[in-house]
XYZ file of C-alpha atoms in Angstrom:
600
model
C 14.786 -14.248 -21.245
C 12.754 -12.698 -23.803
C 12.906 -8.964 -24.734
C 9.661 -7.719 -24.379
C 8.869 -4.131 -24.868
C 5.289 -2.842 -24.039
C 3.736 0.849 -23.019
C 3.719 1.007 -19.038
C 3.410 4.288 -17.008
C 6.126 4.586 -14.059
C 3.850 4.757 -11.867
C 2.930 1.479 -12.160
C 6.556 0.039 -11.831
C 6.245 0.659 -7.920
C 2.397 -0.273 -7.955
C 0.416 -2.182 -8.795
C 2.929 -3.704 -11.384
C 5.893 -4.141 -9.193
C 9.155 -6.391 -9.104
C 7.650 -9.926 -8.751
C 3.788 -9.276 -9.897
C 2.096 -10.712 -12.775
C 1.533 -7.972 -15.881
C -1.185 -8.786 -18.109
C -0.026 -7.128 -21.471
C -1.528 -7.370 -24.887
C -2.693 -11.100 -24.277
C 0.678 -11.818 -22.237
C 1.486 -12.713 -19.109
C 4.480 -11.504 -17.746
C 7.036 -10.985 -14.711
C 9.404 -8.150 -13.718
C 12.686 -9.614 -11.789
C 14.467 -8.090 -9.098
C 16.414 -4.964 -9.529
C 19.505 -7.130 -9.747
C 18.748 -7.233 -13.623
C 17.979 -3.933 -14.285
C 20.733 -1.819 -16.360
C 21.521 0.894 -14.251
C 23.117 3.037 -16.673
C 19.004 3.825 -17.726
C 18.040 3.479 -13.918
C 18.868 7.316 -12.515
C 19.531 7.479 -8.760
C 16.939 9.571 -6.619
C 17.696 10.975 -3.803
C 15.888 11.063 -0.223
C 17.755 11.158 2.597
C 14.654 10.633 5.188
C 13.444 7.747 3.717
C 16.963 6.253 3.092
C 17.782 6.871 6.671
C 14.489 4.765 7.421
C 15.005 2.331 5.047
C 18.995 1.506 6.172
C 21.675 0.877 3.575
C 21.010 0.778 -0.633
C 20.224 3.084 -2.978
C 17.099 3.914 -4.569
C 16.968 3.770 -8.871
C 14.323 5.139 -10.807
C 12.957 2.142 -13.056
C 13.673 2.174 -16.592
C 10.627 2.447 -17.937
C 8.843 4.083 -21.019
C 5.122 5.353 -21.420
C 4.964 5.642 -25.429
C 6.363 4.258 -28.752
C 9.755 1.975 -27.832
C 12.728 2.255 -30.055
C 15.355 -0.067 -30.103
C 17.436 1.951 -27.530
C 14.421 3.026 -25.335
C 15.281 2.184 -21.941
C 12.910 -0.411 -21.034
C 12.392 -2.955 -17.939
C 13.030 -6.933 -18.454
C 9.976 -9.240 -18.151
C 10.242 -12.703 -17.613
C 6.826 -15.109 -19.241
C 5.307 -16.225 -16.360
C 3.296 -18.515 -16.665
C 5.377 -20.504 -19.198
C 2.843 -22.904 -19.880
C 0.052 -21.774 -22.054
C -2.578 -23.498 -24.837
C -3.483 -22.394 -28.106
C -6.914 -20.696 -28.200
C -7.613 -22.388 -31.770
C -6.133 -26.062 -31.385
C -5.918 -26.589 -27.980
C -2.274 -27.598 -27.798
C -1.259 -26.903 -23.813
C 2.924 -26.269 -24.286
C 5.779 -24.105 -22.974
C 6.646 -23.722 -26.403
C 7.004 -20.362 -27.801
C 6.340 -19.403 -31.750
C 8.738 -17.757 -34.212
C 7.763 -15.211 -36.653
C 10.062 -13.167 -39.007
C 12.789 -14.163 -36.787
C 11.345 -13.141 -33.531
C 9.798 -14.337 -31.003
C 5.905 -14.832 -31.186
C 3.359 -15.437 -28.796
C 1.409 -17.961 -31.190
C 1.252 -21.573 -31.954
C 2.379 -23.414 -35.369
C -1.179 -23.277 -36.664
C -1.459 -19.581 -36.102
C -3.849 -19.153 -33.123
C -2.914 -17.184 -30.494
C -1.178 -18.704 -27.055
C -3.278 -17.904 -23.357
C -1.503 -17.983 -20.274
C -3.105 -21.054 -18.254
C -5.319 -19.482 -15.457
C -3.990 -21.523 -12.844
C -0.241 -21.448 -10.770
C 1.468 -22.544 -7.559
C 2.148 -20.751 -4.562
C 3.956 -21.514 -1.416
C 1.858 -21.077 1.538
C 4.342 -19.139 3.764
C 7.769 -18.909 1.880
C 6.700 -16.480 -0.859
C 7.389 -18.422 -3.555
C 5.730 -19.223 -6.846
C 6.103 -21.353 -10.079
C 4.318 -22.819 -12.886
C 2.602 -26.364 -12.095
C 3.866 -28.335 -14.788
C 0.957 -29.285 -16.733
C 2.471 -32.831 -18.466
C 3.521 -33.893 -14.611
C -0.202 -33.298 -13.472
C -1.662 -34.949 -15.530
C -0.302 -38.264 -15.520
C -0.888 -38.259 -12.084
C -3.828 -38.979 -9.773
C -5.939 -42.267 -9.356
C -6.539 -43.242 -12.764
C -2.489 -42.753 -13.175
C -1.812 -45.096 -10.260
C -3.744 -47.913 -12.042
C -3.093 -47.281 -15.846
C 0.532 -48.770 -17.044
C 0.580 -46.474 -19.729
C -0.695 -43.280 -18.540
C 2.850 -43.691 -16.060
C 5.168 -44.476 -18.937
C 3.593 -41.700 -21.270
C 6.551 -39.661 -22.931
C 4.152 -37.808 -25.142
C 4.658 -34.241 -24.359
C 3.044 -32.650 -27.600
C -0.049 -34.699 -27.195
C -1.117 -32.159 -24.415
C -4.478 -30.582 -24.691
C -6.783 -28.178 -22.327
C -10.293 -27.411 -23.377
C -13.504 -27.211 -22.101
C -16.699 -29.468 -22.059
C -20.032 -28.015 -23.531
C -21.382 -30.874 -21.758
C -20.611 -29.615 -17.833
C -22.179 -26.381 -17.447
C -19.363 -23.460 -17.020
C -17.607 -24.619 -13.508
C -13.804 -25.907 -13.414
C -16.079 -29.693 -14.085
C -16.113 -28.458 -17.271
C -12.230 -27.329 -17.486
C -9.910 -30.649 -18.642
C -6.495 -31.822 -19.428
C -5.807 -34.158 -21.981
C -3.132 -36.261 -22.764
C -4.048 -37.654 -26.341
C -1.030 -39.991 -25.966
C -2.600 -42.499 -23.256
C -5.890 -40.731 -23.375
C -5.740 -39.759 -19.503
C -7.943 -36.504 -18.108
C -8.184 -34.725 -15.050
C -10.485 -32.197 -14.481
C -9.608 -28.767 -12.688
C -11.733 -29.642 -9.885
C -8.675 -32.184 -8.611
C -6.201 -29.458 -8.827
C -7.477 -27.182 -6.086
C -8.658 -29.679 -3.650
C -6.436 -29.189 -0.368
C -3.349 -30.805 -0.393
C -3.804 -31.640 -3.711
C -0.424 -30.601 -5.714
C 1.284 -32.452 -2.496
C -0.238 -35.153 -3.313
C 0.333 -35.274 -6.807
C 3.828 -35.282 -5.749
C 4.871 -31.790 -7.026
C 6.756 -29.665 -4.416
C 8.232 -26.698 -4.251
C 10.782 -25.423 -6.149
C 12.034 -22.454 -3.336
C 12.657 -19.832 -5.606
C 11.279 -16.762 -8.297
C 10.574 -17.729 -11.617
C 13.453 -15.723 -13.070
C 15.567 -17.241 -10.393
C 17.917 -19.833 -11.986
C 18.128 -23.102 -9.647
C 21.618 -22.717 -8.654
C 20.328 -19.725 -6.729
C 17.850 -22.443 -4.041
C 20.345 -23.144 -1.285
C 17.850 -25.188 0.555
C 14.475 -26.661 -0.163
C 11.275 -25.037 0.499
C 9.678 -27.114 3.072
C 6.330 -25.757 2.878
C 3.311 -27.014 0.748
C 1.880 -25.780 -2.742
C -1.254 -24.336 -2.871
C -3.074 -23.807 -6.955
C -4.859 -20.430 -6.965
C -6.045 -18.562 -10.160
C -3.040 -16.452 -11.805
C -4.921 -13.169 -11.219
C -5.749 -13.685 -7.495
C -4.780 -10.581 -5.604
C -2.851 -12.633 -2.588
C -0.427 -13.636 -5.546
C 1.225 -10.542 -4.996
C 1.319 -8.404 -1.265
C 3.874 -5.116 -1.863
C 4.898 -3.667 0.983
C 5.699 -0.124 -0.258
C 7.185 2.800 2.187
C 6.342 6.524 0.601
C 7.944 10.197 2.181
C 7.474 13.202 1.840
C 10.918 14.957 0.977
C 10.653 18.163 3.457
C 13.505 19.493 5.683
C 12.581 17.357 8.937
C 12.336 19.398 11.918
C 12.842 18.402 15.611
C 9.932 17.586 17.354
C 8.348 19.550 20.249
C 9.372 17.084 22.721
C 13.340 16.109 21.471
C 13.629 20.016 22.100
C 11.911 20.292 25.797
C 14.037 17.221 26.432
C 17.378 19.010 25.369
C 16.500 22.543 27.104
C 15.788 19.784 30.563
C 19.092 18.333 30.064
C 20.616 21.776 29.904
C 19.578 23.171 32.818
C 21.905 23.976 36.105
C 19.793 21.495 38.256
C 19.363 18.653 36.117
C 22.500 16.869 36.592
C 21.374 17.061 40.821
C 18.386 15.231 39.561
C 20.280 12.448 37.892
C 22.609 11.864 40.924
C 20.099 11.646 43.510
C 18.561 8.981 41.347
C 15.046 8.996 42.481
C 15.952 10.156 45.696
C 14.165 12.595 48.064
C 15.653 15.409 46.525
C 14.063 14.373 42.476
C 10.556 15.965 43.428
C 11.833 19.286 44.711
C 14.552 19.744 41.696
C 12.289 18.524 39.189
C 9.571 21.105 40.471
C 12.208 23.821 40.194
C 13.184 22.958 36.432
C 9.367 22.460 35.680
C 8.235 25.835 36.684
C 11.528 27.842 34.524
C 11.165 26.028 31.544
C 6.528 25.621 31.897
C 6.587 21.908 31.710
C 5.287 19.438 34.437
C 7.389 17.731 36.695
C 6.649 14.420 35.246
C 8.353 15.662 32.577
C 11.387 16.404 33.975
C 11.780 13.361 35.842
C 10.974 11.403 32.979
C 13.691 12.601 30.838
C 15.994 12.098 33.928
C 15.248 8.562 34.205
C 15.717 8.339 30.371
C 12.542 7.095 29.281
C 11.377 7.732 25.591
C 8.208 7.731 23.499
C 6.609 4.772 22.292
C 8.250 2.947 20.197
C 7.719 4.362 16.576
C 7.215 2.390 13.669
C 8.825 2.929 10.406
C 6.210 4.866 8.991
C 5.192 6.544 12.274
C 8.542 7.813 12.702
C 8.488 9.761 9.562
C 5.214 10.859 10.094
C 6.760 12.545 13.116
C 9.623 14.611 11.272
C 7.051 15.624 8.891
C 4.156 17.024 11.100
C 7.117 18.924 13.030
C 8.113 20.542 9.699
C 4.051 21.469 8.637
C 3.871 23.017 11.973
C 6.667 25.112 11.643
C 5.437 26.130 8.081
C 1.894 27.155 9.405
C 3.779 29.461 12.448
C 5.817 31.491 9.208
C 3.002 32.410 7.480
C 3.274 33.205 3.562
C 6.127 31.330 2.209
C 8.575 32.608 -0.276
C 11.631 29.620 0.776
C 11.424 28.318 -3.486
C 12.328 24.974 -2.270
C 10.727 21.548 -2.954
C 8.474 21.876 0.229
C 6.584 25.189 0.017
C 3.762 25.975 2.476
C 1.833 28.889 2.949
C 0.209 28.623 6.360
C -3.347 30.906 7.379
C -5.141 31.102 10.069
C -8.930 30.586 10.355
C -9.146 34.272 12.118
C -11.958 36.531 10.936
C -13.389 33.446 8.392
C -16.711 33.421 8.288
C -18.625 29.696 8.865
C -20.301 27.407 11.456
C -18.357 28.045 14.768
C -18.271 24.617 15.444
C -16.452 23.929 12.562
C -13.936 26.617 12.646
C -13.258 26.645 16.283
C -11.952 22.590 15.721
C -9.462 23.506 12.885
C -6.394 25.420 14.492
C -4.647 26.372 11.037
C -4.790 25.322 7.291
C -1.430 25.281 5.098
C -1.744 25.569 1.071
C 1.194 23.355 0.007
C 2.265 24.933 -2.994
C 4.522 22.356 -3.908
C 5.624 18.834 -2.448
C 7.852 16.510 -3.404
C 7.045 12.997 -2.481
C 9.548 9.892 -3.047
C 7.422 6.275 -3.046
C 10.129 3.168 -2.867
C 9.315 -0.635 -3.244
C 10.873 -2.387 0.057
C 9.568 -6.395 -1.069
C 6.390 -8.211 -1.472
C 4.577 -11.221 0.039
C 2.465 -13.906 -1.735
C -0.316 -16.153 -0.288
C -0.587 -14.963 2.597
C 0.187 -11.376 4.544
C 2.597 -13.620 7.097
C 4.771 -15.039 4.413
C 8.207 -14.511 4.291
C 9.257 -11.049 2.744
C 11.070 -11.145 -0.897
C 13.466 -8.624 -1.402
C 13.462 -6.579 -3.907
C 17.287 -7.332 -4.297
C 18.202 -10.587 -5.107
C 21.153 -10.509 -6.957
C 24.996 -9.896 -5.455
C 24.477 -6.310 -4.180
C 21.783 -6.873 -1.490
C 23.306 -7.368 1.730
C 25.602 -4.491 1.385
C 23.801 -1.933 -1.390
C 20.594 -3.175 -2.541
C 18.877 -1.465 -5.550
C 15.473 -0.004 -4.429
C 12.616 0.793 -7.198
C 11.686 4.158 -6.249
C 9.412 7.205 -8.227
C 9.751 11.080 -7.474
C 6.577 12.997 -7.232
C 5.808 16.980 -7.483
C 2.471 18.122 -6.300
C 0.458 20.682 -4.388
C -1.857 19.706 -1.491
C -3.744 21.300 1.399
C -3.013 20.908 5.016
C -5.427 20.517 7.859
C -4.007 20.983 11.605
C -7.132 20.101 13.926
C -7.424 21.090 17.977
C -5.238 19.336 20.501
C -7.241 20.270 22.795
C -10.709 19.802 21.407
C -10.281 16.554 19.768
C -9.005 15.244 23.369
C -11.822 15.942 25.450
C -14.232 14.368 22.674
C -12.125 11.270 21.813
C -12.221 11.199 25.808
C -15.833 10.291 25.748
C -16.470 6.265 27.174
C -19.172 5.997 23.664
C -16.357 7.181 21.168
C -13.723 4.690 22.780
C -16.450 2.053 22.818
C -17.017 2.611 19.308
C -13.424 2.794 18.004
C -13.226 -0.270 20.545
C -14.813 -2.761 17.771
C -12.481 -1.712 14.891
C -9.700 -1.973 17.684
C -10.749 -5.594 18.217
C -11.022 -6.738 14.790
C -7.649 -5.398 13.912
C -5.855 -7.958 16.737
C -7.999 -10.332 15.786
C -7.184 -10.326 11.881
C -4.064 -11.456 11.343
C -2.382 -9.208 8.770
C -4.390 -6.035 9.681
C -1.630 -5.403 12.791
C 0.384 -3.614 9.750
C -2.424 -0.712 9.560
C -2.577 2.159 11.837
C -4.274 2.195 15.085
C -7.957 2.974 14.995
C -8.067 5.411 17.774
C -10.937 7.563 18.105
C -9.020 10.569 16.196
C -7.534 8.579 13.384
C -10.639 7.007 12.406
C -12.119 10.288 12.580
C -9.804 12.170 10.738
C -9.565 9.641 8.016
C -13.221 9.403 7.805
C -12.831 13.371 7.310
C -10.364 13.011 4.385
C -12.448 10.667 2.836
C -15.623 13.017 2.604
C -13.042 15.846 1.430
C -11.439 13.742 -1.411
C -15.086 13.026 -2.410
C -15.924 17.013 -2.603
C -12.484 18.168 -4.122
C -12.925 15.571 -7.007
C -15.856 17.840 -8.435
C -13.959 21.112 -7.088
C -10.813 21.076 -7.918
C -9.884 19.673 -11.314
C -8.942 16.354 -10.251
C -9.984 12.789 -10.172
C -10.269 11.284 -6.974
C -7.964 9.137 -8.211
C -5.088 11.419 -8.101
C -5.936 12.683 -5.001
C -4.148 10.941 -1.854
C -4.247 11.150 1.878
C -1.685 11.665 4.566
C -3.274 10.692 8.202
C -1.473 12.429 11.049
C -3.419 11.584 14.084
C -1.970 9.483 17.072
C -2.354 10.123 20.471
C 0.358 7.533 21.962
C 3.376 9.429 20.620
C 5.421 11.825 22.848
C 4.393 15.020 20.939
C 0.602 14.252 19.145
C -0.558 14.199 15.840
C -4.028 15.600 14.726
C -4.568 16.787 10.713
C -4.532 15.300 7.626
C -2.883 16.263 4.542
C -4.295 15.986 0.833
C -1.932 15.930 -2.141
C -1.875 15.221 -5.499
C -0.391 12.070 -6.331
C -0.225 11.851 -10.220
C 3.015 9.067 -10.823
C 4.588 10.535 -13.966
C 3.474 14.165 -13.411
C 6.581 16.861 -13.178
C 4.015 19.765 -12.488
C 0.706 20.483 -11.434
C -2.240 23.479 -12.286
C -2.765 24.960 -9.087
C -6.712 23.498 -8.629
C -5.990 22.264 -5.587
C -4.144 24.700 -3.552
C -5.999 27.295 -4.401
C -8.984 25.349 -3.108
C -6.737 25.580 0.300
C -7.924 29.136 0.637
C -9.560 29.385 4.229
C -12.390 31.039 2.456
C -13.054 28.183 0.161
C -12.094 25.536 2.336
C -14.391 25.771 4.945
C -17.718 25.744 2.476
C -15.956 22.735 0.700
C -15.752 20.930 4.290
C -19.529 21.769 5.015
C -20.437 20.238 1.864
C -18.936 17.085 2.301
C -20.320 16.538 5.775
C -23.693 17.269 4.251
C -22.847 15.154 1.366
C -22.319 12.040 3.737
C -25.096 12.970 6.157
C -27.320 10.955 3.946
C -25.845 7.502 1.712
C -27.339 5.767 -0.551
C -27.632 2.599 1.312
C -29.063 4.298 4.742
C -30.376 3.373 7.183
C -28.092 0.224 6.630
C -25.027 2.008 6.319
C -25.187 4.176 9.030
C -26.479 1.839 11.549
C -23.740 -1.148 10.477
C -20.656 -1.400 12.458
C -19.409 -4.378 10.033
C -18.460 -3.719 6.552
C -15.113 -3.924 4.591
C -12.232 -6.035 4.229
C -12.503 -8.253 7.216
C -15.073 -5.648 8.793
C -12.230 -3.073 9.434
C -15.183 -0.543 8.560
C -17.933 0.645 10.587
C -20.351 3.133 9.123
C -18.678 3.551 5.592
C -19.672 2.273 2.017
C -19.151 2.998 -1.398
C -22.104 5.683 -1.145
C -21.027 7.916 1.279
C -16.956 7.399 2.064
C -15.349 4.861 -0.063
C -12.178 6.239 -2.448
C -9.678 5.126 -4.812
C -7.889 2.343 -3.017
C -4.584 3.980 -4.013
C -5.731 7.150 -2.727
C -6.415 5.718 0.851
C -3.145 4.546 2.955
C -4.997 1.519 4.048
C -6.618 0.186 0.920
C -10.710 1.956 2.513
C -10.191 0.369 5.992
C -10.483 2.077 9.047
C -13.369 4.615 8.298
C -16.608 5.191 10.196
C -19.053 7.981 9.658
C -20.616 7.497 12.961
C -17.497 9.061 15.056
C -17.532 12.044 12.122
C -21.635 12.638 12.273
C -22.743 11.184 14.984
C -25.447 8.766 15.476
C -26.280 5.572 17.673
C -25.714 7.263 21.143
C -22.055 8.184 19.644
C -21.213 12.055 19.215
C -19.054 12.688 16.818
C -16.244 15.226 15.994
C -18.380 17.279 14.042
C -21.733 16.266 14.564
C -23.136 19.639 15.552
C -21.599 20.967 12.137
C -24.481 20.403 9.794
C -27.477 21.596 12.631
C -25.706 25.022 13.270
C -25.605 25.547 9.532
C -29.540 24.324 8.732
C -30.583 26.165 11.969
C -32.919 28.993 10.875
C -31.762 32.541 11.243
């Protein structure tokens, strides 16, 4: 392996730059390996107990990475050259042969031009895997191979050229592999026909690049598939972020305990859904003001939903912003400081107010974002961990980056937001995003689009949008934290926006004190009235199919589109309609904007 030193932020180590994803550097094309080859002694240990408990067993390592001038002893992350195989942009040599200069290592030929990365590698189509296609092996292959004695007995492996042919216009017709030996071509074209790599007799190796081959304890019976090195299924992460607050109990494990605690409750569990269950349950209901179903369902031992990994810390976490919003000002001087208001008294649009049942200026956050494994190809593919080496199965090395921000904190009305995501139009309308997330099959990883979330994430959209000319911050490093489900046992309406700036230790205070109830509230009428209107109306407004695989309704780049790293998932799942209105659809604010234009 080569030592290659180059500027990266750490930011990037965990996205978009990650263990296993092509880095284009200074010319160079280049591969991180698993944590198994980091040195540790550089790596520093973070600690976050709520997403380690998620997570299961390992530990989670800071990468050793620099943002500036390297030194010799600068801690710095391994790369592997991937792809190996690369031509000369002055003599058109195609090689895996790497120059020398002064000693070192050079990423030129022998006549001095520089060496390009081929554009084109192999990928396995559902085992994750993905090599070089070995350019010499390709092409003496094919028809004109089959027929040509000494195109199949060619040993000449520096007469290798790739260049391209004024003559065919600009298309891969015009992109060709030479072998000056026997004076064989293919053109590009044959590579990525289907099947074609299988054909050509080239399989798959079953393993990483930095992988050695020792390390393949079975071969990789699925198919090669060429696709261009920069192609953004190369690479799926599956990432896993928390927010590092002291988790509190939710509503519900609480009722549940005070039910199990009471004098009649163990008479409800023996009579076992007998006559006397009703009665009992009735009893307990009206001392502790729950319902009876209640009761009896925490007698028979039935649970919420089952939560998903990101769900369940979502859970934890809205229990804790709650809490902070009941206390008031905060003066705790932890990492997780909230100051929670009320909207009492604060002037604005009644309709507006009246929705929003308390606003929390987070002071300061701390947020931990780990690297779990990534996917290639395709979003089914088997999951590489981020562990390959001896540790894994018993403590695997996790990349992981500590943030410290400030944020604001929107908790929205239960009851409200029921009776209007009750409507038959709203759940016909969330209905077609609902659809096209069974029916695509990767998008069963993203959240729900109930009526609410899509609402609400609409909502944080529009305020991102507003705060980016407010508050002192690019949109950029501004992120989103969706809290609206309706299937859990105790549920979720707000959103939460933080800053998420990788290698920041500190922020300026721009955007909490843009969490003032005072300020807020303007800021929210402005970006409803800022995306009352896009660009690209009336198409926009009236389209119910836009996006990634039409996983938007009513949302473009004019009115609601962010920073994809700002969004939790990647601009999908947003819909103006269900915010504003429109199309025989009311929406959660919709009678926002004509109580403030109304004249007085």
């Amino acid at each position: 392996m080569e030592k290659i030193r180059h500027d990266l932020r750490l930011s990037e180590t965990i996205s978009p730059f990650g263990v296993g994803a092509i880095v284009d550097v200074r010319g160079e094309s280049l591969m991180a390996p698993d944590t198994s080859w980091w040195d540790k002694k550089y790596a520093q240990e973070i600690s976050c107990e709520r997403l380690m408990a998620r997570i299961g067993a390992g530990v989670l390592r800071q990468p050793p990475a620099h943002a500036n001038r390297a030194a010799k002893e600068t801690p710095a992350l391994p790369y592997w050259r991937f792809p190996a195989w690369r031509f000369c942009e002055r003599c058109d040599k195609l090689s895996k042969l790497t120059g020398r200069k002064k000693g070192k290592w050079s990423n030129t030929c022998d006549c001095g031009g520089a060496l390009v990365p081929m554009r084109y590698v192999a990928v396995c189509e559902k085992g994750s895997h993905i090599q070089d296609i070995n350019w010499f092996q390709w092409a003496h292959r094919g028809r004109a191979a089959s027929m040509d004695e000494a195109v199949r007995v060619c040993r000449d492996f520096k007469a290798l050229r790739f260049h391209k042919l004024a003559t065919r216009g600009e298309g891969l017709a015009a992109l060709v592999v030479k072998c000056y030996g026997c004076k064989n071509e293919r053109k590009l074209t044959e590579l990525v026909s289907k099947g074609g790599l299988h054909q050509d007799g080239i399989r798959c190796a079953g393993r990483q690049p930095w992988e050695p081959e020792s390390a393949v304890k079975k071969p990789c019976p699925y198919e090669l598939v060429a696709v261009q090195r920069g192609a953004t299924g190369n690479y799926i992460a599956e990432r896993i972020s928390a927010l590092d607050i002291p988790e509190e109990r939710p509503r519900s494990a609480e009722t549940a305990d005070e039910i199990r605690g009471h004098m009649l409750f163990g008479k409800i569990v023996t009579d076992n859904g007998g006559p006397q269950s009703e009665v009992l349950a009735q009893l307990i209901a009206e001392d502790l003001g729950v319902t009876a179903e209640t009761v009896l369902g925490v007698a028979a031992g039935e649970e919420g939903p089952p939560g998903e990994l990101l769900l369940d810390l979502k859970d934890g976490e809205w229990s804790a912003f709650l809490k902070k919003l009941d206390e008031g000002r905060d003066r705790s001087g932890s990492d997780f400081v909230v100051d929670g208001s009320s909207l009492e008294g604060i002037a604005g649009p009644r309709s507006l107010v009246g929705k929003i049942s308390g606003i929390g200026q987070v002071r300061r956050v701390r947020e931990v974002r780990a690297l779990r494994g990534f996917r290639r190809h395709d979003a089914d593919a088997a999951l590489i961990h981020v562990d390959l080496g001896a540790d894994r199965s018993y403590r695997p090395t996790y990349p992981a980056i500590e943030l410290f921000g400030e944020g604001i904190f929107l908790r929205f009305d239960e009851g409200k937001i029921a009776a209007w995501e009750a409507r038959p139009e709203v759940q016909a309308r969330a209905g077609i995003l609902k659809k096209r997330r069974a029916d695509s099959p990767w998008a069963g990883r993203l959240d729900v689009p109930e009526p609410r979330y899509v609402a609400l994430h609409t909502l944080a959209h529009l305020l991102i949008r507003r705060l980016a000319f407010a508050s002192g911050y690019a949109s950029a490093a501004l992120q989103e934290r969706i809290y609206a489900n309706s299937d859990r046992t105790d549920r979720t309406a707000g959103i939460l926006i933080y800053t998420a700036a990788g290698d920041a230790q500190g922020t300026l205070g721009g955007l909490v004190r843009l969490g003032d109830p005072k300020k807020l509230i303007p800021l929210l009428v402005t970006a409803l009235d800022d995306a009352d209107i896009c660009s690209n109306d009336p198409v926009c407004i009236e389209s119910d199919r836009q996006g990634t695989s039409q996983l938007n309704a009513s949302a473009c780049h004019g009115c609601s589109l962010v920073s994809e790293t700002s969004c939790e998932t990647g601009n999908r799942m947003l819909d103006r309609q269900l915010v504003l209105g429109g199309s025989d659809v009311r929406g959660l604010l919709d009678d926002v904007l004509p109580e403030v234009r109304r004249p007085r």
